[in-house]
PDB file of N, CA, C and O in Angstrom:
ATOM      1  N   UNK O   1     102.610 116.950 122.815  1.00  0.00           N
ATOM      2  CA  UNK O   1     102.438 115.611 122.254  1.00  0.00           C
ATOM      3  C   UNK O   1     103.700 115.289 121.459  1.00  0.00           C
ATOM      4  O   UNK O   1     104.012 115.845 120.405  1.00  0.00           O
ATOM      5  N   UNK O   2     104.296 114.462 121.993  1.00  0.00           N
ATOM      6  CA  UNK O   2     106.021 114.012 121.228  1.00  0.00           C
ATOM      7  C   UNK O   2     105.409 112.751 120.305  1.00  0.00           C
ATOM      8  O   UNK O   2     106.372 112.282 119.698  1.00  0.00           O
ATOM      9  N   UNK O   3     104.547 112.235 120.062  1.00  0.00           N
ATOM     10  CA  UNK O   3     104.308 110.702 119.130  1.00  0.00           C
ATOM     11  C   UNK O   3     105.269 109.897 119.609  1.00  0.00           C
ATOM     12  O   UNK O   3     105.976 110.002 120.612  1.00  0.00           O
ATOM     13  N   UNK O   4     105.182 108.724 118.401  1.00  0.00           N
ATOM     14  CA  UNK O   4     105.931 107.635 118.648  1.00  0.00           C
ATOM     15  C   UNK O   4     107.122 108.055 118.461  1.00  0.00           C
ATOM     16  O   UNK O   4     107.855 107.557 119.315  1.00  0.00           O
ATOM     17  N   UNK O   5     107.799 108.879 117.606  1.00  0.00           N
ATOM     18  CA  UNK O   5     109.160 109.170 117.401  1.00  0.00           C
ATOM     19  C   UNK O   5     109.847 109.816 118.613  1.00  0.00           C
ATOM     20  O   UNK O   5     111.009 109.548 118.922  1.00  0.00           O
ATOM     21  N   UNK O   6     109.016 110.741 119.330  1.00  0.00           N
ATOM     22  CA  UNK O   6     109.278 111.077 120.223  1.00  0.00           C
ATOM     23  C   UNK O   6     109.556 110.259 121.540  1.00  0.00           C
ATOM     24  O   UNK O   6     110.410 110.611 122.354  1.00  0.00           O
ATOM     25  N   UNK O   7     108.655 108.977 121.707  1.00  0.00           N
ATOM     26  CA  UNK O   7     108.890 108.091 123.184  1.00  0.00           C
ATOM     27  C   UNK O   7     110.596 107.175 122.066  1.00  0.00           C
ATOM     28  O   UNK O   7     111.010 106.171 122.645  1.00  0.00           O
ATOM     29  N   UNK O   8     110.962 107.339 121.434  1.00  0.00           N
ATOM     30  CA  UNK O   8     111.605 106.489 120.574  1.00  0.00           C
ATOM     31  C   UNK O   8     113.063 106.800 120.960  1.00  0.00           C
ATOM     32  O   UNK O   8     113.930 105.953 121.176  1.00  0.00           O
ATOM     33  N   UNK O   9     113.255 108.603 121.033  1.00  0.00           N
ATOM     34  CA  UNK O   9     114.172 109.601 121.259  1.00  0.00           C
ATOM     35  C   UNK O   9     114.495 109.493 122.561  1.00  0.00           C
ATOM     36  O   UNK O   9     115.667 109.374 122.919  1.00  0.00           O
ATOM     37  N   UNK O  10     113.296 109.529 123.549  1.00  0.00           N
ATOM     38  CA  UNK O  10     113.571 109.378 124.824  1.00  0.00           C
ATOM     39  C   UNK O  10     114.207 108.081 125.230  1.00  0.00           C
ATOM     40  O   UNK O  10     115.168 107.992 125.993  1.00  0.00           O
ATOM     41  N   UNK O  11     113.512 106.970 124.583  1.00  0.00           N
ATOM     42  CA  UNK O  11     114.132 106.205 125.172  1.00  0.00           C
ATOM     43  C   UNK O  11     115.572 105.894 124.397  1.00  0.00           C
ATOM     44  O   UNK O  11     116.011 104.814 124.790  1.00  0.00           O
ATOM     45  N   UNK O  12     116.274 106.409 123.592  1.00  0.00           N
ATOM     46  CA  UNK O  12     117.301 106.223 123.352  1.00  0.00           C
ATOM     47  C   UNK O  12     118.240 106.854 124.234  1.00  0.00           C
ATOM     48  O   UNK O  12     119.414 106.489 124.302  1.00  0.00           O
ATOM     49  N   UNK O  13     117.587 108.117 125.148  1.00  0.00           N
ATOM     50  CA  UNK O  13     118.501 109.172 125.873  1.00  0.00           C
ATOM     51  C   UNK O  13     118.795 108.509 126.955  1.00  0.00           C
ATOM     52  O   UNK O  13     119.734 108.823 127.687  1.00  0.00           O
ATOM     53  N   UNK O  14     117.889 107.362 127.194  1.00  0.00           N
ATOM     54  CA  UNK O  14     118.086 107.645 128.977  1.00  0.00           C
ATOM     55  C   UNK O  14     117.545 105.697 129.306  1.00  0.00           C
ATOM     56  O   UNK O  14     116.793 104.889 128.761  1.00  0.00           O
ATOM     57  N   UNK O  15     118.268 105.709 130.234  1.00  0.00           N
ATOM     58  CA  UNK O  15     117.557 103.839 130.755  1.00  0.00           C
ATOM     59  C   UNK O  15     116.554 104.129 132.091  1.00  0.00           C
ATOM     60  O   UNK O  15     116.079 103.267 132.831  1.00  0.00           O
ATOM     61  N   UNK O  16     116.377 105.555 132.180  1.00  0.00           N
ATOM     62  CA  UNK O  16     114.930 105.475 133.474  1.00  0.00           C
ATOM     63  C   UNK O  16     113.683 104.707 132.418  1.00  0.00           C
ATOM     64  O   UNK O  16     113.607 104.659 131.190  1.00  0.00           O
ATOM     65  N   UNK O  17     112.612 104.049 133.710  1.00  0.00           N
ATOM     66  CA  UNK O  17     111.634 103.815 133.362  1.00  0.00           C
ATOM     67  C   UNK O  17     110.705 104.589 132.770  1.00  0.00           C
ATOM     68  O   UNK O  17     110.192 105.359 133.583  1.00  0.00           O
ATOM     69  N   UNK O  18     110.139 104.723 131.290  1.00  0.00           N
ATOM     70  CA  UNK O  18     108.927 105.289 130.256  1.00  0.00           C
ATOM     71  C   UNK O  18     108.033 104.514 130.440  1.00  0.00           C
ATOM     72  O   UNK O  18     108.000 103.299 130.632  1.00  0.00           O
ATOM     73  N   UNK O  19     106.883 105.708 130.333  1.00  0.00           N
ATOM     74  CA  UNK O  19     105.332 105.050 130.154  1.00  0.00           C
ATOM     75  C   UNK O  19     104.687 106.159 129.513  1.00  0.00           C
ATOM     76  O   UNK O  19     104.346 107.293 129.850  1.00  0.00           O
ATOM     77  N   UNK O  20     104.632 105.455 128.476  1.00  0.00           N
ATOM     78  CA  UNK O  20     103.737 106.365 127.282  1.00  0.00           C
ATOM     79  C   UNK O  20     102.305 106.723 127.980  1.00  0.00           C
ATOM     80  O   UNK O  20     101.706 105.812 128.552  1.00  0.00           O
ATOM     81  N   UNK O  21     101.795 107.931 127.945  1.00  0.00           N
ATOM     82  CA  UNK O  21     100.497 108.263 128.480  1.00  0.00           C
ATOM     83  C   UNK O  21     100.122 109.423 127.617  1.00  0.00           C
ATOM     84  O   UNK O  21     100.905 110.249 127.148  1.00  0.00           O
ATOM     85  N   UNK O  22      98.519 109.371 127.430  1.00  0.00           N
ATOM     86  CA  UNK O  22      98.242 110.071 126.383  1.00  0.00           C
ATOM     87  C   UNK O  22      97.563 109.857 125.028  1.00  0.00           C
ATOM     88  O   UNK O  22      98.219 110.323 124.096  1.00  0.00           O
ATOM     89  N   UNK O  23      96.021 109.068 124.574  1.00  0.00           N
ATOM     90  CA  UNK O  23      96.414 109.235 123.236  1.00  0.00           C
ATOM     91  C   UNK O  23      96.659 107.548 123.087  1.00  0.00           C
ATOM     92  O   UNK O  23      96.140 107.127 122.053  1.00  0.00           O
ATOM     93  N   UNK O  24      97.134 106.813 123.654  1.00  0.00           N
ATOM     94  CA  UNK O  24      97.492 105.681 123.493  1.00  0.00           C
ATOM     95  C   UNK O  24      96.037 104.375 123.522  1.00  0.00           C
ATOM     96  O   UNK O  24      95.331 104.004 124.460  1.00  0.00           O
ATOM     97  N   UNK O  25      96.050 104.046 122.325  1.00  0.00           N
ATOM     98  CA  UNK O  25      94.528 103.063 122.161  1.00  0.00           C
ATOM     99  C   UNK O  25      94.975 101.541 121.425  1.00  0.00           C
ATOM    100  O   UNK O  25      96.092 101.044 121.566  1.00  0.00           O
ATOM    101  N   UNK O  26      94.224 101.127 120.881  1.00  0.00           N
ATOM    102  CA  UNK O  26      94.797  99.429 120.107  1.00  0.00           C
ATOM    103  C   UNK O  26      95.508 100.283 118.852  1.00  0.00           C
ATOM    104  O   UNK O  26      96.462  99.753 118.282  1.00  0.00           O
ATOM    105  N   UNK O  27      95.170 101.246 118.537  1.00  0.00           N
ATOM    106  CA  UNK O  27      95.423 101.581 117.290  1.00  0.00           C
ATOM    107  C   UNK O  27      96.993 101.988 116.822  1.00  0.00           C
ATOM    108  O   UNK O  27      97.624 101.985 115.765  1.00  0.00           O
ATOM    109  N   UNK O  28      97.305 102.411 118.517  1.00  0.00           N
ATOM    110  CA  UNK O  28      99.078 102.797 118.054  1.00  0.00           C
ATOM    111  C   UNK O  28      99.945 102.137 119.550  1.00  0.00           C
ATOM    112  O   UNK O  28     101.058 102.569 119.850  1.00  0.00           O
ATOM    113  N   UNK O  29      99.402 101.306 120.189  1.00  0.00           N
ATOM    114  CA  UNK O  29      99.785 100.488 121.395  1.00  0.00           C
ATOM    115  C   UNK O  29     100.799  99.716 120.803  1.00  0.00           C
ATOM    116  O   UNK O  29     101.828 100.077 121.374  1.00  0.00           O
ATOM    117  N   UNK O  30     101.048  98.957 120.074  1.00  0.00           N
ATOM    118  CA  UNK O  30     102.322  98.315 119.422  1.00  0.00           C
ATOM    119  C   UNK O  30     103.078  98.880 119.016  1.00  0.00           C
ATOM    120  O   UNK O  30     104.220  98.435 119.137  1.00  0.00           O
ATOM    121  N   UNK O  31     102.867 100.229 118.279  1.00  0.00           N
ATOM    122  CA  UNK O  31     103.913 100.860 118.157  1.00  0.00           C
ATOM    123  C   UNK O  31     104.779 101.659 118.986  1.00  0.00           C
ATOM    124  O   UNK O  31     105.987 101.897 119.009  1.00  0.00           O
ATOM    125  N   UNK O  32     103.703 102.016 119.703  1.00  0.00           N
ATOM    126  CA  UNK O  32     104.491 102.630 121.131  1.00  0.00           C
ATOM    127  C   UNK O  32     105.640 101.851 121.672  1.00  0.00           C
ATOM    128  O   UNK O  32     106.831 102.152 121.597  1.00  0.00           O
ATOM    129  N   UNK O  33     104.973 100.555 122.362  1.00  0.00           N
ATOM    130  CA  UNK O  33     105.279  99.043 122.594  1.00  0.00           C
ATOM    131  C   UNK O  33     106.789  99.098 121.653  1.00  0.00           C
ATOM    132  O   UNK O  33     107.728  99.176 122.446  1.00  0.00           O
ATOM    133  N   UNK O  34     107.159  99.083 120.536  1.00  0.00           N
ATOM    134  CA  UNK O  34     107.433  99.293 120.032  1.00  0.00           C
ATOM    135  C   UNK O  34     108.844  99.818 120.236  1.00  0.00           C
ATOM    136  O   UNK O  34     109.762  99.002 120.160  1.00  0.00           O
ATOM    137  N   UNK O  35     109.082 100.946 120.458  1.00  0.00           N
ATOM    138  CA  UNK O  35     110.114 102.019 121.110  1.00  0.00           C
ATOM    139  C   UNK O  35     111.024 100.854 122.122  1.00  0.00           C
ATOM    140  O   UNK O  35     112.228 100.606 122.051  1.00  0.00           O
ATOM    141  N   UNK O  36     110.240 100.401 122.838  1.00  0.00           N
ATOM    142  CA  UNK O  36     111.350  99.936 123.895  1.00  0.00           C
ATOM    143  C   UNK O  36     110.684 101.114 125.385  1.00  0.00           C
ATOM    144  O   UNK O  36     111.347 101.362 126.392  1.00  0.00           O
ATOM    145  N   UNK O  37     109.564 101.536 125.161  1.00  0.00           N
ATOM    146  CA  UNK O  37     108.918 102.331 126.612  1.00  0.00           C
ATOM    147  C   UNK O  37     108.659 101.209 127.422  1.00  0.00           C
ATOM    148  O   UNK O  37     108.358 100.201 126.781  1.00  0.00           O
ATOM    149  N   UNK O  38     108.695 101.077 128.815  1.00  0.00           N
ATOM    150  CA  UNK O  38     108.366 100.373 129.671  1.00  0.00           C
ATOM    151  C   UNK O  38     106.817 100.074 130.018  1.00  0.00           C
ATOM    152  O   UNK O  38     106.378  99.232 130.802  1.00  0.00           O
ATOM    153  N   UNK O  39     106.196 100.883 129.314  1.00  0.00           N
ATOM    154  CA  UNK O  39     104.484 100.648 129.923  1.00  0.00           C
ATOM    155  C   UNK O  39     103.600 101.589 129.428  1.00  0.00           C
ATOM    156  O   UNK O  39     103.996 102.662 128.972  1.00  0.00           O
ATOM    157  N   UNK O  40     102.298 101.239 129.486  1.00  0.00           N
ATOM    158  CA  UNK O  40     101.768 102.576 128.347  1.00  0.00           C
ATOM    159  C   UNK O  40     100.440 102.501 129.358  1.00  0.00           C
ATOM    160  O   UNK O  40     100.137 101.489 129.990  1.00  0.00           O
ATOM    161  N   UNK O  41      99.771 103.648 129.391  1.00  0.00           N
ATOM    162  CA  UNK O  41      98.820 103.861 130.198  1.00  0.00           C
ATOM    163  C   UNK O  41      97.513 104.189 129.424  1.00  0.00           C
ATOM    164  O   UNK O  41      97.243 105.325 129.034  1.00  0.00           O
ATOM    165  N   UNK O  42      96.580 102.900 129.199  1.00  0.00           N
ATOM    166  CA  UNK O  42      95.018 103.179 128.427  1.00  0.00           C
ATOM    167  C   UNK O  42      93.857 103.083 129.174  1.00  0.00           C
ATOM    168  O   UNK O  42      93.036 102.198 128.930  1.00  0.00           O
ATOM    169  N   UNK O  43      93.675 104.006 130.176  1.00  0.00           N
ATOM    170  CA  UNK O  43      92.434 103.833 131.232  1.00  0.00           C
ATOM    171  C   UNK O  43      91.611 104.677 129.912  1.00  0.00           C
ATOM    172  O   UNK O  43      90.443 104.306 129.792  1.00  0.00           O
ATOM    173  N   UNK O  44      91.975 105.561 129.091  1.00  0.00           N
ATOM    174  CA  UNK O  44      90.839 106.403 128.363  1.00  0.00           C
ATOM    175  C   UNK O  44      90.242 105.557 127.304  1.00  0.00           C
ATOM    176  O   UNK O  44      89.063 105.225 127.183  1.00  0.00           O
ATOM    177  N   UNK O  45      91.555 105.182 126.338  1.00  0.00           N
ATOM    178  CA  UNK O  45      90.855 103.899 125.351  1.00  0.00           C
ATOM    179  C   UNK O  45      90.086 102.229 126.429  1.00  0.00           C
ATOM    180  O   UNK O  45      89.462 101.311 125.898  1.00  0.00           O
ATOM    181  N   UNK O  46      90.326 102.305 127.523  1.00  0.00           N
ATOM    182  CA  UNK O  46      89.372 101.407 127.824  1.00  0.00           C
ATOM    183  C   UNK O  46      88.464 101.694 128.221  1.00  0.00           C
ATOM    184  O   UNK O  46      87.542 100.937 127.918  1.00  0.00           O
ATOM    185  N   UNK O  47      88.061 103.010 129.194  1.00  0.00           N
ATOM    186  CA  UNK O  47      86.953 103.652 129.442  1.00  0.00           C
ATOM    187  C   UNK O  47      85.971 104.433 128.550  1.00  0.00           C
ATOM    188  O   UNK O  47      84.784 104.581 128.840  1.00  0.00           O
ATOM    189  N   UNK O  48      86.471 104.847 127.606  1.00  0.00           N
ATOM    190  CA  UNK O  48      85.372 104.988 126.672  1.00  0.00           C
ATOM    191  C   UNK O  48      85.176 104.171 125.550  1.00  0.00           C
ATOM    192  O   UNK O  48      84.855 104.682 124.478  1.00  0.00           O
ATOM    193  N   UNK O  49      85.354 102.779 125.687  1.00  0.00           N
ATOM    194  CA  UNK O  49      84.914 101.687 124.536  1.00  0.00           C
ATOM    195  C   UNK O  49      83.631 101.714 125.136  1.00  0.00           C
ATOM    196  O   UNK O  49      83.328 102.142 126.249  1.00  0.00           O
ATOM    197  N   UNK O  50      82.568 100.957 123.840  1.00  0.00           N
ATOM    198  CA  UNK O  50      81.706 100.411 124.193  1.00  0.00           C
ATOM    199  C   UNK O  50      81.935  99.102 124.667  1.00  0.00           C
ATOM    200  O   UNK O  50      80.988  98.808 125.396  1.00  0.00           O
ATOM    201  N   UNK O  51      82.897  98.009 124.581  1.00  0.00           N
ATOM    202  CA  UNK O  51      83.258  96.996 125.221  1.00  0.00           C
ATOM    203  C   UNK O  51      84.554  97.032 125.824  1.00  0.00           C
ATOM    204  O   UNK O  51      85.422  96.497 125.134  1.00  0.00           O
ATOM    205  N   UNK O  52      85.091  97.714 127.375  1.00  0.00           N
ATOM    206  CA  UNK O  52      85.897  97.685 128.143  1.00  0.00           C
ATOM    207  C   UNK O  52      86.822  96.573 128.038  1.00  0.00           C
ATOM    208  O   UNK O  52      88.044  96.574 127.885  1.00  0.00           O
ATOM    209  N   UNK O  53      85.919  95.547 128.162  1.00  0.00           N
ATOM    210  CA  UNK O  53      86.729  93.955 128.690  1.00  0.00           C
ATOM    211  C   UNK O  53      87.354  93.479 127.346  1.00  0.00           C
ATOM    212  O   UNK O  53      88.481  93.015 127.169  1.00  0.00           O
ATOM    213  N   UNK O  54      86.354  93.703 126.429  1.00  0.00           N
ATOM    214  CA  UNK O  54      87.060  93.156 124.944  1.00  0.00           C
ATOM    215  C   UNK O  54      88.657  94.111 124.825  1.00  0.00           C
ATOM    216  O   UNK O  54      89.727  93.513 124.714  1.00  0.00           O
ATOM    217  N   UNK O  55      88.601  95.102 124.855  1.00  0.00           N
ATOM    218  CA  UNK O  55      89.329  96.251 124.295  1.00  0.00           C
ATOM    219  C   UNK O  55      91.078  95.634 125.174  1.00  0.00           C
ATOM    220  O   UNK O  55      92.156  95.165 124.810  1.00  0.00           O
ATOM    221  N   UNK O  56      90.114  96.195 126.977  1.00  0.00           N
ATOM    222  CA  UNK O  56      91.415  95.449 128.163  1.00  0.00           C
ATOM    223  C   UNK O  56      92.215  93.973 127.133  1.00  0.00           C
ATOM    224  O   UNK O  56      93.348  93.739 126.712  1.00  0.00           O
ATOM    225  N   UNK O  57      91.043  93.354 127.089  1.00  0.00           N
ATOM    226  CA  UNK O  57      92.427  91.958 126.783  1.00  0.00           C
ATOM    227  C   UNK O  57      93.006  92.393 125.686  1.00  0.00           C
ATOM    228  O   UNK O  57      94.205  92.582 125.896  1.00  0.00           O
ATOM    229  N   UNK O  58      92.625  92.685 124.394  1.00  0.00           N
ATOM    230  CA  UNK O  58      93.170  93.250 123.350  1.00  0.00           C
ATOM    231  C   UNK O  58      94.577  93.816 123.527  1.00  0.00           C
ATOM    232  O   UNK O  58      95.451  93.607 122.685  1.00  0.00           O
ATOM    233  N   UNK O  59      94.808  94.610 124.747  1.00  0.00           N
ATOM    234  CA  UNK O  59      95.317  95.468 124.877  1.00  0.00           C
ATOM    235  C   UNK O  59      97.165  94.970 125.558  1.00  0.00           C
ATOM    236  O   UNK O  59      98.349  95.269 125.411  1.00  0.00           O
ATOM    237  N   UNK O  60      95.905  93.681 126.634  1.00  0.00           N
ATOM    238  CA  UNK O  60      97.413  92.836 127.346  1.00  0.00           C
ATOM    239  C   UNK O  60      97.970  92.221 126.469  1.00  0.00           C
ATOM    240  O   UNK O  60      99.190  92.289 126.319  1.00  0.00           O
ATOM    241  N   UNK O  61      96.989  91.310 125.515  1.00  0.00           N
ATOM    242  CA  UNK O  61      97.652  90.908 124.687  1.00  0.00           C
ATOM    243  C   UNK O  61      99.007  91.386 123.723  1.00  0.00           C
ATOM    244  O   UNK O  61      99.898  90.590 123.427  1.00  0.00           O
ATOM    245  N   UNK O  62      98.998  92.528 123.381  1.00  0.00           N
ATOM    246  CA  UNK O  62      99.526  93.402 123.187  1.00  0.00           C
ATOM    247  C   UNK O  62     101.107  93.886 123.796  1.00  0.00           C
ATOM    248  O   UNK O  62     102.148  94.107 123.176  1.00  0.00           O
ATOM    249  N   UNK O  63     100.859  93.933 125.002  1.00  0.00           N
ATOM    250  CA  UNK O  63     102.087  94.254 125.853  1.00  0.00           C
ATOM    251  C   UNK O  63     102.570  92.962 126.456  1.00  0.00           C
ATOM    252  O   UNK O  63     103.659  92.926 127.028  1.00  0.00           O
ATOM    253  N   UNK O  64     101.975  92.138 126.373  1.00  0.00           N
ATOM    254  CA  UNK O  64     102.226  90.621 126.700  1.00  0.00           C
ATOM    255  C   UNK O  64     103.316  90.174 125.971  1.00  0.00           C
ATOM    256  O   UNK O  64     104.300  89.649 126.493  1.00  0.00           O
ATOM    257  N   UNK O  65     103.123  90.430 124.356  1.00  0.00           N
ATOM    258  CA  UNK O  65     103.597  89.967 123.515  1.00  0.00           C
ATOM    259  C   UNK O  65     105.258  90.812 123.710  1.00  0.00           C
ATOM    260  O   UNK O  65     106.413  90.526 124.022  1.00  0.00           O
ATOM    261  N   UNK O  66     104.574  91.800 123.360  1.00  0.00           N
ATOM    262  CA  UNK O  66     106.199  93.093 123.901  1.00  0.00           C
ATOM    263  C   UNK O  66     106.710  91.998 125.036  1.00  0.00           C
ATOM    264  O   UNK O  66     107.375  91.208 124.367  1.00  0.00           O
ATOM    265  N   UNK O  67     106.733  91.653 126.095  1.00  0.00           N
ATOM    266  CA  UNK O  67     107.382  91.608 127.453  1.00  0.00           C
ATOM    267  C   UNK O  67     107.702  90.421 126.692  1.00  0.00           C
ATOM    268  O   UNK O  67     108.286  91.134 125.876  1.00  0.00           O
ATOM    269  N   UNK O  68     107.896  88.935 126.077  1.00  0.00           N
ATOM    270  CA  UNK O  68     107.729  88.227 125.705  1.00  0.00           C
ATOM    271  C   UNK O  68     109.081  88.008 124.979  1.00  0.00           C
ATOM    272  O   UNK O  68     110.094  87.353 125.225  1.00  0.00           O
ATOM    273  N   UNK O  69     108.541  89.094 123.659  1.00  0.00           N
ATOM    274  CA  UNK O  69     109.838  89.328 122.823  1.00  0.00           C
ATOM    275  C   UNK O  69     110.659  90.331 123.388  1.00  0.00           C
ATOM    276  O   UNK O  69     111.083  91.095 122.521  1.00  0.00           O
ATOM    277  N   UNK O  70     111.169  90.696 124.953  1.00  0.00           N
ATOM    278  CA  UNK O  70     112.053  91.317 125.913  1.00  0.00           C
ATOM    279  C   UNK O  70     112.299  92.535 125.258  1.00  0.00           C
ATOM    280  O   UNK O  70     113.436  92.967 125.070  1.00  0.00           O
ATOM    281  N   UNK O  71     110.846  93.335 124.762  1.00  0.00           N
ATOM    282  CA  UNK O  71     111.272  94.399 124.172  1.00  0.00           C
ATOM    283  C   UNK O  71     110.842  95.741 125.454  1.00  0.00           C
ATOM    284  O   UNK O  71     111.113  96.941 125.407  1.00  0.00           O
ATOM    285  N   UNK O  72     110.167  95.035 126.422  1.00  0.00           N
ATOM    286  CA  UNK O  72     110.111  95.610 127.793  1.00  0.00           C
ATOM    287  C   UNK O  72     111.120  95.208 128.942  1.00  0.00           C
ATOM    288  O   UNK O  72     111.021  95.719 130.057  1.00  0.00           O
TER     289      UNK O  72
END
């Protein structure tokens, strides 16, 4: 488990495509987002919500905003 500092490092090393996986929920998705990673993978924080669909948009919203402000 590298955290956020860790996808932060990587992506300073290198311009291949990152996708944070792992661990990644609403709770630290912006910060990930954040780094400058290309994409973050939350099938677990959406599959075990009690509301999937709420959580999903939550979530685009989220990376929406990233792609937006061209931080993807």
């Amino acid at each position: 488990i590298i955290g956020i500092s860790g996808l932060a490092e990587i992506r300073n090393r290198t311009k291949l495509p990152i996708v944070g996986i792992g661990g990644i929920d609403l709770t630290n998705a912006a910060s990930a987002m954040d780094t400058g990673i290309d994409g973050v993978a939350v099938i677990s924080s959406i599959m075990k919500s009690d509301c999937p669909g709420k959580v999903t948009q939550e979530l685009r919203v989220i990376i929406n905003r990233h792609k937006l402000q061209g931080n993807i």
